[in-house]
CSV table of C-alpha atoms in Angstrom, one decimal:
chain,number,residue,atom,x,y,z
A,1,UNK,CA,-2.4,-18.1,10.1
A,2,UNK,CA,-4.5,-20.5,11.7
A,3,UNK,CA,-5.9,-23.6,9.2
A,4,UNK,CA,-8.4,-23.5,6.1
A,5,UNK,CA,-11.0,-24.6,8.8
A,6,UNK,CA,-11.1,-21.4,10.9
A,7,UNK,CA,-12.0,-18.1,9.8
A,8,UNK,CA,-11.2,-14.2,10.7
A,9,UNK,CA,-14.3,-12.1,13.1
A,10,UNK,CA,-14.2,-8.7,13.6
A,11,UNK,CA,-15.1,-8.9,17.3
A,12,UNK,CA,-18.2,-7.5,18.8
A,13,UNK,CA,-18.3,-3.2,18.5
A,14,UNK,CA,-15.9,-2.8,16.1
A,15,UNK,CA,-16.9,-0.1,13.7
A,16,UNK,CA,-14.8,0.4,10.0
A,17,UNK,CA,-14.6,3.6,7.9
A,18,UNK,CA,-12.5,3.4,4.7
A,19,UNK,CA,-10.8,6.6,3.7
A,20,UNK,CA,-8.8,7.6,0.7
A,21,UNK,CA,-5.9,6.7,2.5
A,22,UNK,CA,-6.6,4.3,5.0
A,23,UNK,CA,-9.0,3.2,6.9
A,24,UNK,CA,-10.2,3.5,11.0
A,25,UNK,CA,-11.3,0.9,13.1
A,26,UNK,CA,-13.1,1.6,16.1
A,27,UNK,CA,-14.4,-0.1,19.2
A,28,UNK,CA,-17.1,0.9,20.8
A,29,UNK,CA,-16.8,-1.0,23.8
A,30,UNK,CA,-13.2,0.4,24.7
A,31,UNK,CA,-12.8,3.8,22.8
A,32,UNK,CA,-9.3,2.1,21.2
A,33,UNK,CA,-8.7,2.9,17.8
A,34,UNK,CA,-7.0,1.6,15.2
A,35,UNK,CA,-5.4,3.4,12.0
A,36,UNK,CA,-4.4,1.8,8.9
A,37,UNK,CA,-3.0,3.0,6.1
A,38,UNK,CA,-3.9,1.7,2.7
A,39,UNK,CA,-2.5,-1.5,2.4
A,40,UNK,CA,-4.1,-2.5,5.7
A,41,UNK,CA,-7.3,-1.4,4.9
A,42,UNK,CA,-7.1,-3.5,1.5
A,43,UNK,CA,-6.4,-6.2,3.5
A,44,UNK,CA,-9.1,-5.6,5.9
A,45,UNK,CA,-11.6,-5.1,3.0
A,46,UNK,CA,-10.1,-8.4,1.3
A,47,UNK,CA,-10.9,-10.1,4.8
A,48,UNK,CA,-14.5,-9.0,4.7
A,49,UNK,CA,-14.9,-9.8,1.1
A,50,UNK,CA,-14.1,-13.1,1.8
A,51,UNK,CA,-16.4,-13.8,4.6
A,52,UNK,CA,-13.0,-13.8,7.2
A,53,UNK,CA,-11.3,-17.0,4.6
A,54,UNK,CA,-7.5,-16.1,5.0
A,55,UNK,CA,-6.7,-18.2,2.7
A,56,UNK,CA,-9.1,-16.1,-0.5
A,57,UNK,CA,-8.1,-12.9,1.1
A,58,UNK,CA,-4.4,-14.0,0.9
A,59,UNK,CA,-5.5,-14.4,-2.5
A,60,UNK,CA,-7.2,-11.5,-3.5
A,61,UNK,CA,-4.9,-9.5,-1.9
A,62,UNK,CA,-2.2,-11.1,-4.2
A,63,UNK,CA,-3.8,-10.3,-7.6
A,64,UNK,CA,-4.7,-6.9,-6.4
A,65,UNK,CA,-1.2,-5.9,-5.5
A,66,UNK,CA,0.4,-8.3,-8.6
A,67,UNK,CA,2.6,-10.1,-5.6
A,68,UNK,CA,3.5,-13.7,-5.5
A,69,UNK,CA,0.6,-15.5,-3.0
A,70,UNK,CA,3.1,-16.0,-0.3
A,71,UNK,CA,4.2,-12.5,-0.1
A,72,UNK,CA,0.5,-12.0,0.1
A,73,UNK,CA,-0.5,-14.5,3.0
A,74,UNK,CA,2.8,-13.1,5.2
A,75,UNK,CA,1.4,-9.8,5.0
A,76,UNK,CA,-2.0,-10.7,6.0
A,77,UNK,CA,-0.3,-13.0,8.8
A,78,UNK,CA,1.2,-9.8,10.0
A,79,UNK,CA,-1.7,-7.9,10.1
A,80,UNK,CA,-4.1,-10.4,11.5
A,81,UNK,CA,-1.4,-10.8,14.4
A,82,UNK,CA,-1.9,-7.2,14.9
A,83,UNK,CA,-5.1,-6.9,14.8
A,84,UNK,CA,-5.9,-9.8,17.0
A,85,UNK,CA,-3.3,-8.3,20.0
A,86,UNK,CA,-5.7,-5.1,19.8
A,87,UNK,CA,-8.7,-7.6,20.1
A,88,UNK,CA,-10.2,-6.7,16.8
A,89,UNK,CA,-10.6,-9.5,15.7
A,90,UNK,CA,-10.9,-13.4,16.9
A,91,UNK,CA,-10.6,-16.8,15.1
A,92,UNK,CA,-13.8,-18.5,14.9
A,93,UNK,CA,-14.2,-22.3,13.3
């Protein structure tokens, strides 16, 4: 992930509906959508909770699963890597 300074954006037109079981992000501007399944849509919510910190989201994402912190930010780093390639989401300072 990028350092404490910068934070996580969902870009422009992207639209968020939490299910049950996951969640679905959509962009307006493109049609694309984008599925995840629980654990990505915790992470997702953790991000907004946070106001895009990856560093607290890492965190909160840690104590809600009961997983060591590092577990917790390489999951995020995953998924944030993910969702960046399908232009989701952008680093901001």
């Amino acid at each position: 992930m990028k350092g404490r300074e910068m934070r996580i954006v969902a870009e422009s037109g992207v639209h968020t509906t939490i299910f049950d079981d996951g969640a679905l992000l959509a962009v307006s501007r493109n049609g694309k959508v984008f599925r995840a399944n629980p654990t990505a849509a915790a992470m997702w919510t953790a991000i907004a909770e946070s106001d895009g910190d990856p560093e607290r989201a890492a965190v909160s994402i840690a104590n809600h699963y009961g997983i060591p912190q590092e577990r917790a930010r390489s999951d995020l780093t995953s998924l944030v890597g993910r969702l960046h390639d399908a232009q989701l989401i952008r680093w901001q300072p």
